Coordinates of C-alpha atoms and ligand atoms in Angstrom, one line a residue:
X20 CA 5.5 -29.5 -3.6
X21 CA 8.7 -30.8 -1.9
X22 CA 11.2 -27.4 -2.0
X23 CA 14.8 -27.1 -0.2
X24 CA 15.7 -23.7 0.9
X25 CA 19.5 -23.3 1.0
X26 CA 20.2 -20.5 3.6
X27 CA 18.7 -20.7 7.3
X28 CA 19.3 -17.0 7.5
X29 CA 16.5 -14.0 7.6
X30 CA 15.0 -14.9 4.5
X31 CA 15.7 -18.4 4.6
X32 CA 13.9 -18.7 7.5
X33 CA 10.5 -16.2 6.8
X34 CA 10.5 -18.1 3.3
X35 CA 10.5 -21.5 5.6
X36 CA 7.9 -20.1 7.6
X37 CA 5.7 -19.1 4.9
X38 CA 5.8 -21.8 2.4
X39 CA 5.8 -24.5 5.1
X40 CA 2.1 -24.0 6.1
X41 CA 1.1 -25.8 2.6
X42 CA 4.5 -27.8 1.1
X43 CA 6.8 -29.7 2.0
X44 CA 10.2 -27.6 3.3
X45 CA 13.8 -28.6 4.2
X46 CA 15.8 -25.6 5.2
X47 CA 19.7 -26.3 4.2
X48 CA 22.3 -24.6 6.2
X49 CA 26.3 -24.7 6.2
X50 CA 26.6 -24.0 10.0
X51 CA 26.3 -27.0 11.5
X52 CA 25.6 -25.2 15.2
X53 CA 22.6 -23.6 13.7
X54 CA 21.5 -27.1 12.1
X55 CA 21.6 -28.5 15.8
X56 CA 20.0 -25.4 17.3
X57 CA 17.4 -25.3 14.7
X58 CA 16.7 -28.6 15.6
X59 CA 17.0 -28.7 19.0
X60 CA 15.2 -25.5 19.9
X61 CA 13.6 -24.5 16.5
X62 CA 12.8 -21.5 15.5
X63 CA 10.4 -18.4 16.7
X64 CA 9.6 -15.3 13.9
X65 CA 8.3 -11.8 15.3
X66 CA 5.4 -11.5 13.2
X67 CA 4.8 -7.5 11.9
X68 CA 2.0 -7.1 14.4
X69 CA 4.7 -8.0 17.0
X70 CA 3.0 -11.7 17.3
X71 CA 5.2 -14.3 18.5
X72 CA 5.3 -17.9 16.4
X73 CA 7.1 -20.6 17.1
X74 CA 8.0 -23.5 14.8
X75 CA 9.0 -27.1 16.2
X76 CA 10.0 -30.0 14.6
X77 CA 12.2 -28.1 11.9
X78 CA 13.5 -29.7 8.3
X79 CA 16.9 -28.7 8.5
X80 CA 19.9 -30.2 7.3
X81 CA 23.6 -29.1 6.4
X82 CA 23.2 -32.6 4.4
X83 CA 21.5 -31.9 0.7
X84 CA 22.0 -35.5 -0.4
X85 CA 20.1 -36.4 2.3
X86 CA 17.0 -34.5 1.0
X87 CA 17.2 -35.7 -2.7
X88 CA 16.2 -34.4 -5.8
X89 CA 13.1 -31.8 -4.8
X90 CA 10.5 -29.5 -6.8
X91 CA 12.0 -26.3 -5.9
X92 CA 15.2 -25.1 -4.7
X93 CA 15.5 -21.7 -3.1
X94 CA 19.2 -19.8 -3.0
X95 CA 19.0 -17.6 0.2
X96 CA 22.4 -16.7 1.0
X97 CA 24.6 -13.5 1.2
X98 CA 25.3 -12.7 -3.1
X99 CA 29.3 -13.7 -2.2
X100 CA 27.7 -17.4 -1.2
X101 CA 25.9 -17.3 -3.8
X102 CA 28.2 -19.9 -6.1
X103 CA 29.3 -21.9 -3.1
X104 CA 25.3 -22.2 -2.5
X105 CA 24.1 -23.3 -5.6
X106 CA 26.8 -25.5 -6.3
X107 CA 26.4 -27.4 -2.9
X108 CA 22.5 -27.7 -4.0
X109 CA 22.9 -29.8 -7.2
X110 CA 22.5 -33.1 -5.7
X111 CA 19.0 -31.7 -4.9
X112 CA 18.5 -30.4 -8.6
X113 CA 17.1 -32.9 -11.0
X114 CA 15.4 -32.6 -14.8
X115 CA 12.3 -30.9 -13.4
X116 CA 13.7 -29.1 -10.2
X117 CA 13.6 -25.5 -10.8
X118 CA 16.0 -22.8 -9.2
X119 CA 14.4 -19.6 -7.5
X120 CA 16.2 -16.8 -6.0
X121 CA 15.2 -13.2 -4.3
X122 CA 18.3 -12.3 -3.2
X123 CA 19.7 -8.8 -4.1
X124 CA 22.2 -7.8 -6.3
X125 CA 23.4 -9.6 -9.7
X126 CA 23.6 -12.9 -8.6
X127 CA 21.2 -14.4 -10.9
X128 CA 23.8 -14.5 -14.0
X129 CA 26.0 -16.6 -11.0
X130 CA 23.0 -19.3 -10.4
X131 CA 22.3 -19.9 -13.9
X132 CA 26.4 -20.3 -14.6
X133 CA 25.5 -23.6 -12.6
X134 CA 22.0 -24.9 -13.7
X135 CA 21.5 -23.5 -17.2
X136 CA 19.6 -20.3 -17.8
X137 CA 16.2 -22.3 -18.4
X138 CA 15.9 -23.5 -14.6
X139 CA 15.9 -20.3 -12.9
X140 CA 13.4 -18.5 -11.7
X141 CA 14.5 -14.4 -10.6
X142 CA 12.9 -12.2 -9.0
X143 CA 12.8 -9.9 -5.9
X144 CA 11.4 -9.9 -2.8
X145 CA 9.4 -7.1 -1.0
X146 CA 9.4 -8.4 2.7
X147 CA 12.1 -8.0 4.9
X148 CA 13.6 -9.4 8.4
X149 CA 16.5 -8.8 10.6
X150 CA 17.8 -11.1 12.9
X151 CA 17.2 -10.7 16.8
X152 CA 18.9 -14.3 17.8
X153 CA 20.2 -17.2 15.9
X154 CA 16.9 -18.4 15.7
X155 CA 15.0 -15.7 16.4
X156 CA 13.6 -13.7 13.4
X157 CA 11.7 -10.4 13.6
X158 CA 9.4 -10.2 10.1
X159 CA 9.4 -6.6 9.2
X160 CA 6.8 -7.8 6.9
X161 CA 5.7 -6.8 3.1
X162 CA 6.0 -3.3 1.5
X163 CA 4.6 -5.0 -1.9
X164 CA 4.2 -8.7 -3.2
X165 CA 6.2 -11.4 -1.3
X166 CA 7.3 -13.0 -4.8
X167 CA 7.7 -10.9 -8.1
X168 CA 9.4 -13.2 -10.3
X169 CA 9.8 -14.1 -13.7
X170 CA 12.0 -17.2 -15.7
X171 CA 15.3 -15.3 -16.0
X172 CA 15.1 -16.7 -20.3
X173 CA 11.7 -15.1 -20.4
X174 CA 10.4 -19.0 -21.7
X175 CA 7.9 -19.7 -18.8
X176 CA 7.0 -23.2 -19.4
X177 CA 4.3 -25.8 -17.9
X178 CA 6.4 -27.1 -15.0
X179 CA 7.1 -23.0 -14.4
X180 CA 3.6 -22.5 -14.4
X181 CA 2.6 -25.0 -11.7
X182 CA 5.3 -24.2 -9.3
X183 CA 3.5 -20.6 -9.6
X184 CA 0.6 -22.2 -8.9
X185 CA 1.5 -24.3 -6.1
X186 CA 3.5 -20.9 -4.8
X187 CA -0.1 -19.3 -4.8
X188 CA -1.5 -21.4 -2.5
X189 CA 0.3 -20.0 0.2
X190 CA -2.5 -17.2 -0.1
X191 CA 0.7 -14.9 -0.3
X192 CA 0.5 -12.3 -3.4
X193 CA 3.2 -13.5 -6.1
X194 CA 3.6 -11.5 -9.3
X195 CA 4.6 -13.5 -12.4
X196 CA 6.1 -10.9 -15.2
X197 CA 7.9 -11.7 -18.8
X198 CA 10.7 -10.1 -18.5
X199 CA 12.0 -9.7 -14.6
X200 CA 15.3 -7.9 -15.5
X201 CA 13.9 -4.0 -15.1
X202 CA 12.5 -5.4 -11.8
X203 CA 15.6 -6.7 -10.6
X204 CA 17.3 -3.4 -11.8
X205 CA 15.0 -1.0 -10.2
X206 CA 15.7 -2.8 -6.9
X207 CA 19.3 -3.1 -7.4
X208 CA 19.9 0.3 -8.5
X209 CA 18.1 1.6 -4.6
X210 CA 20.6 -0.9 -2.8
X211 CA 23.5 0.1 -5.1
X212 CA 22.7 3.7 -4.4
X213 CA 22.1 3.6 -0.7
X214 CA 23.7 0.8 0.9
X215 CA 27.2 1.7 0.9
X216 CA 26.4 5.6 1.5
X217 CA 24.8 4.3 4.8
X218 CA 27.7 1.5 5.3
X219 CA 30.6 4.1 5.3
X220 CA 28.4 7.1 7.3
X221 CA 27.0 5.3 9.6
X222 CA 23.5 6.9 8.4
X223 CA 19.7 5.9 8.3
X224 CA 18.1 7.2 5.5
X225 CA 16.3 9.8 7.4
X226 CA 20.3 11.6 8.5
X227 CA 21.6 10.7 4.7
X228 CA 18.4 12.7 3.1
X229 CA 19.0 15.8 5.2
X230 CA 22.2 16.3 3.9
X231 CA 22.6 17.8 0.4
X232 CA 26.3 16.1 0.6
X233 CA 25.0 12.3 0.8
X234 CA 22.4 13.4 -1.5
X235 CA 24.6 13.8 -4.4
X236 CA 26.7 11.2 -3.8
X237 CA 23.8 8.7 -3.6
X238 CA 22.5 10.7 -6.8
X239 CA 26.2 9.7 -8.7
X240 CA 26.0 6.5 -7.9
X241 CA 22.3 6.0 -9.0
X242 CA 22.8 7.7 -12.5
X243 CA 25.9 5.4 -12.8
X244 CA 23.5 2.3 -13.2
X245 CA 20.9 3.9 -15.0
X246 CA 23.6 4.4 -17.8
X247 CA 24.7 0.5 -17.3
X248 CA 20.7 -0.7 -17.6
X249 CA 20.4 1.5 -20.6
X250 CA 23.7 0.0 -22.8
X251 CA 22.3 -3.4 -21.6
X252 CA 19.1 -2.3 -22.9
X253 CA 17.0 -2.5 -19.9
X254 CA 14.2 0.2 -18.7
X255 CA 11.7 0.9 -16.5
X256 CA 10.3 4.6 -16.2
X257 CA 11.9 5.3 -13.0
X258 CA 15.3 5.7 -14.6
X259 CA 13.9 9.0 -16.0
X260 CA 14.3 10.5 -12.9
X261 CA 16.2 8.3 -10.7
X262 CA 17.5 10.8 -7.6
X263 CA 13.8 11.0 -6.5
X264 CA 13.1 7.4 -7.5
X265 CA 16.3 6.0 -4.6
X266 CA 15.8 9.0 -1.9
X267 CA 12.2 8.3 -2.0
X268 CA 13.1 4.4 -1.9
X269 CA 15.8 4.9 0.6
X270 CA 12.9 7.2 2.7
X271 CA 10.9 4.4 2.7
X272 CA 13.4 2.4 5.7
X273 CA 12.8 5.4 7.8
X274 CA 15.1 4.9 10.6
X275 CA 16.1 1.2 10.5
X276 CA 19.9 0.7 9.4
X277 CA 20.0 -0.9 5.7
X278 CA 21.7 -4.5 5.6
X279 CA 25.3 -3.1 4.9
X280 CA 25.6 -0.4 7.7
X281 CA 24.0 -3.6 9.5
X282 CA 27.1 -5.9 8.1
X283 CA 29.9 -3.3 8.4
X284 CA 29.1 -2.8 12.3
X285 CA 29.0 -6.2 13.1
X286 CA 32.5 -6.8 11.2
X287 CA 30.2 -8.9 8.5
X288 CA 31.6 -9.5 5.0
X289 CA 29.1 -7.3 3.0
X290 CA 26.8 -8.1 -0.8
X291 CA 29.5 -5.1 -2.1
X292 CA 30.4 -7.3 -5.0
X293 CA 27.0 -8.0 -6.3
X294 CA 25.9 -5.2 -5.5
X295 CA 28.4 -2.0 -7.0
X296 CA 30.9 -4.3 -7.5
X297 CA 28.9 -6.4 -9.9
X298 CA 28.1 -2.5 -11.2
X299 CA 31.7 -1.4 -12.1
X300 CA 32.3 -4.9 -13.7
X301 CA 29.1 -4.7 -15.7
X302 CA 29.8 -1.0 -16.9
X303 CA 33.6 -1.8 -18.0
X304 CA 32.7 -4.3 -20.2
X305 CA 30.4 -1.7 -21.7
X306 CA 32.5 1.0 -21.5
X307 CA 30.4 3.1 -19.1
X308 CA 32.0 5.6 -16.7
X309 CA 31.3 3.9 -13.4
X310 CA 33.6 5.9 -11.2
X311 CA 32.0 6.6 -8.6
X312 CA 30.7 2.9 -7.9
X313 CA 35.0 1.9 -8.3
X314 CA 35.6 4.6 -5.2
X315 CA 32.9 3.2 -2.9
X316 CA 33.6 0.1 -3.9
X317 CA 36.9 0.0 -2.9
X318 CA 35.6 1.9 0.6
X319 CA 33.3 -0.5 1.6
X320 CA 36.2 -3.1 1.0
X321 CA 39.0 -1.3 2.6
X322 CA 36.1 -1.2 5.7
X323 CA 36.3 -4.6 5.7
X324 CA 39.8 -5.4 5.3
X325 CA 40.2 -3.5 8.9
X326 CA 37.5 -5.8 10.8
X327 CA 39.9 -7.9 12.6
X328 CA 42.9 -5.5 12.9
X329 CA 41.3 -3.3 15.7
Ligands
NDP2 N1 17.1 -9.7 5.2 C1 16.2 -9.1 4.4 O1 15.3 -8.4 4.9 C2 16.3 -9.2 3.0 C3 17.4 -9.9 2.4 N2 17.4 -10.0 1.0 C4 18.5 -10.7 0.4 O2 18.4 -12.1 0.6 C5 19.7 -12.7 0.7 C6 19.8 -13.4 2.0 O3 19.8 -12.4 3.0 P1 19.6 -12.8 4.6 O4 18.6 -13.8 4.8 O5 19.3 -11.5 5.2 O6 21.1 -13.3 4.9 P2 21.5 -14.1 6.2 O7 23.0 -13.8 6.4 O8 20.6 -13.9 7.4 O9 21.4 -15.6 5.8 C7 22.2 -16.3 4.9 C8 22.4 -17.7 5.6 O10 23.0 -18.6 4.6 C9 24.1 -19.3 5.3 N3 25.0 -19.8 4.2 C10 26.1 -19.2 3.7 N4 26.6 -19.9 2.7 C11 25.9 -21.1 2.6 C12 25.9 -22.2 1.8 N5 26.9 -22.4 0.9 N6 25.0 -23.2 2.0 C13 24.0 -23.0 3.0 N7 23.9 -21.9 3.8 C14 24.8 -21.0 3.6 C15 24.7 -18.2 6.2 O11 25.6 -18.7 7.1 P3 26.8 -17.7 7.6 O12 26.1 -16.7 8.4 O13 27.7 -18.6 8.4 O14 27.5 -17.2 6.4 C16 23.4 -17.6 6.8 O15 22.9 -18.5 7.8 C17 20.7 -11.5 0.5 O16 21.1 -11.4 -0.9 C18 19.9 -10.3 0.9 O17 20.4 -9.1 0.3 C19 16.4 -9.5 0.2 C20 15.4 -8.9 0.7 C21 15.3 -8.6 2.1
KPL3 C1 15.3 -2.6 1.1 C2 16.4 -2.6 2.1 C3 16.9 -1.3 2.2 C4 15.6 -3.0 3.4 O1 16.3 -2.8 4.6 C5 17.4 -3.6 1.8 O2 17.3 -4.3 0.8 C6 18.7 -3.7 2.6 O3 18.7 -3.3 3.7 O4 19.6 -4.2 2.0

């Protein structure tokens, strides 16, 4: 299967890694010095048990009409790139090409604005990476599936079904559901409750859950999109007791900084608008009190409207 991963970044690049032992994979990346260091150099991912692998000979291209029309086109960019992305991608994106993304937050509403509803394929991701160098990747490796993904208009169709079956043979363990929406909730609504918290404290989970203080205000912001899933009619049994559901969630990091506190100390724009932004949005056209997401909303971007003025 020929697929085009647009986004040489963390994910971009384990995704690369993975699905290049059995298809066919060009990496597509906007920075042209990381197109020519990708290619120069390659790349080298810290596997989990600390194993070193390096990849030669790298796909990479900051060109997409120079790959054509592929199988499979992955997003894998920050959620604010995430329009920029896809639209850059369509002159890979024919009749049969199909559009997956894992990245976090509501971006999937964002892809499908571009393609049509019928050729994306959502879903979340439970591995993780941070970067160490530009093209040096340390795999934190799997807490759960590397792919749980559904078709975002719940229609899987043949051509869905063999890309899931070609995905497979990567030996990797990939979860097909109906309806992918609670999944992509459950996950958002940890991130939406934690992130920021740990952005604007400076706090790993472990500080954040000794202190009845962060506690409650991760609570707030929690119960804020529980109420938004339920007027948008989405469940999972989690939301019945959501505080436990995100500390224990936010436990499971231990002491490694979430993306955000990550973003905010290295002066990084942050996901904040597809994240609790895309929360308060969601909730006021609902009319659901999302107060508390507004505040740290505008926090987080008050944070970064300071970056380069000290
Ligand atoms: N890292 C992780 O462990 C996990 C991340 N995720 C999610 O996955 C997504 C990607 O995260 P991550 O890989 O960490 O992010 P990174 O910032 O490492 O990678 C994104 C890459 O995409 C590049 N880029 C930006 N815009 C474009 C564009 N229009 N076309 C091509 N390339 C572009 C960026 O360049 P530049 O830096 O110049 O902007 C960067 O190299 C996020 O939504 C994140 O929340 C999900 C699970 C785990
Ligand atoms: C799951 C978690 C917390 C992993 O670090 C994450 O998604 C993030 O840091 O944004």
């Amino acid at each position: 299967m020929r697929i085009a991963i647009v986004g040489a970044g963390v994910i971009g690049t384990i995704f690369a890694y993975i699905f290049g032992k059995v298809h066919d994979v060009t990496l597509v990346e906007v920075v042209k010095e990381k197109v020519d260091l990708y290619r120069r150099e390659g790349y080298t991912i810290i596997m989990p048990d600390g194993k070193e692998v390096h990849v030669d000979d790298v796909n990479i291209t900051n060109d997409p009409k120079e790959v054509g029309v592929v199988d499979l086109v992955q997003i894998s960019v920050k959620g604010y790139a995430t329009e920029a992305a896809t639209k850059g991608a369509l002159p890979m994106i024919g009749d049969e090409t199909m559009v997956l993304s894992v990245q976090n937050g509501l971006v999937h509403d964002i892809i499908a604005s571009v393609v049509g509803k019928e050729k994306v394929i959502a879903g979340i991701t439970a591995h993780s990476g941070m970067p160490v160098k530009p093209n040096v990747i340390r795999y934190v490796g799997g807490y759960g599936p590397l792919l749980i993904i559904g078709k975002y208009d719940k229609k899987p169709n043949e051509r869905f079904n063999w890309i899931v079956e070609e995905l497979k043979k990567t030996g990797e363990e990939i979860v097909v559901v109906d309806d992918i929406e609670p999944v992509i909730w459950k996950k958002l609504v940890a991130n939406v409750a934690c992130n920021p918290v740990a952005a604007i404290t400076g706090m790993t989970s472990v500080e954040a859950l000794a202190c009845e203080d962060t506690k409650a205000l991760i609570k707030m912001l929690a119960e804020e999109v529980v109420e938004v899933a339920r007027a948008k009619g989405i469940y999972f049994p989690e939301m019945e007791n959501i505080a436990e559901f995100v500390y224990e969630a936010f436990a499971g990091t231990k002491d490694n900084k979430v993306s955000m506190l990550q973003d905010v100390e290295n002066k990084r724009r942050t996901e904040i608008d597809t994240l609790n932004g895309a929360i308060v949005r969601e909730g006021e056209k609902l009319g659901v009190d999302v107060k508390a997401n507004k505040v740290i909303t505008h926090i987080v971007k008050s944070l970064e409207f300071m970056y380069d003025k000290r």
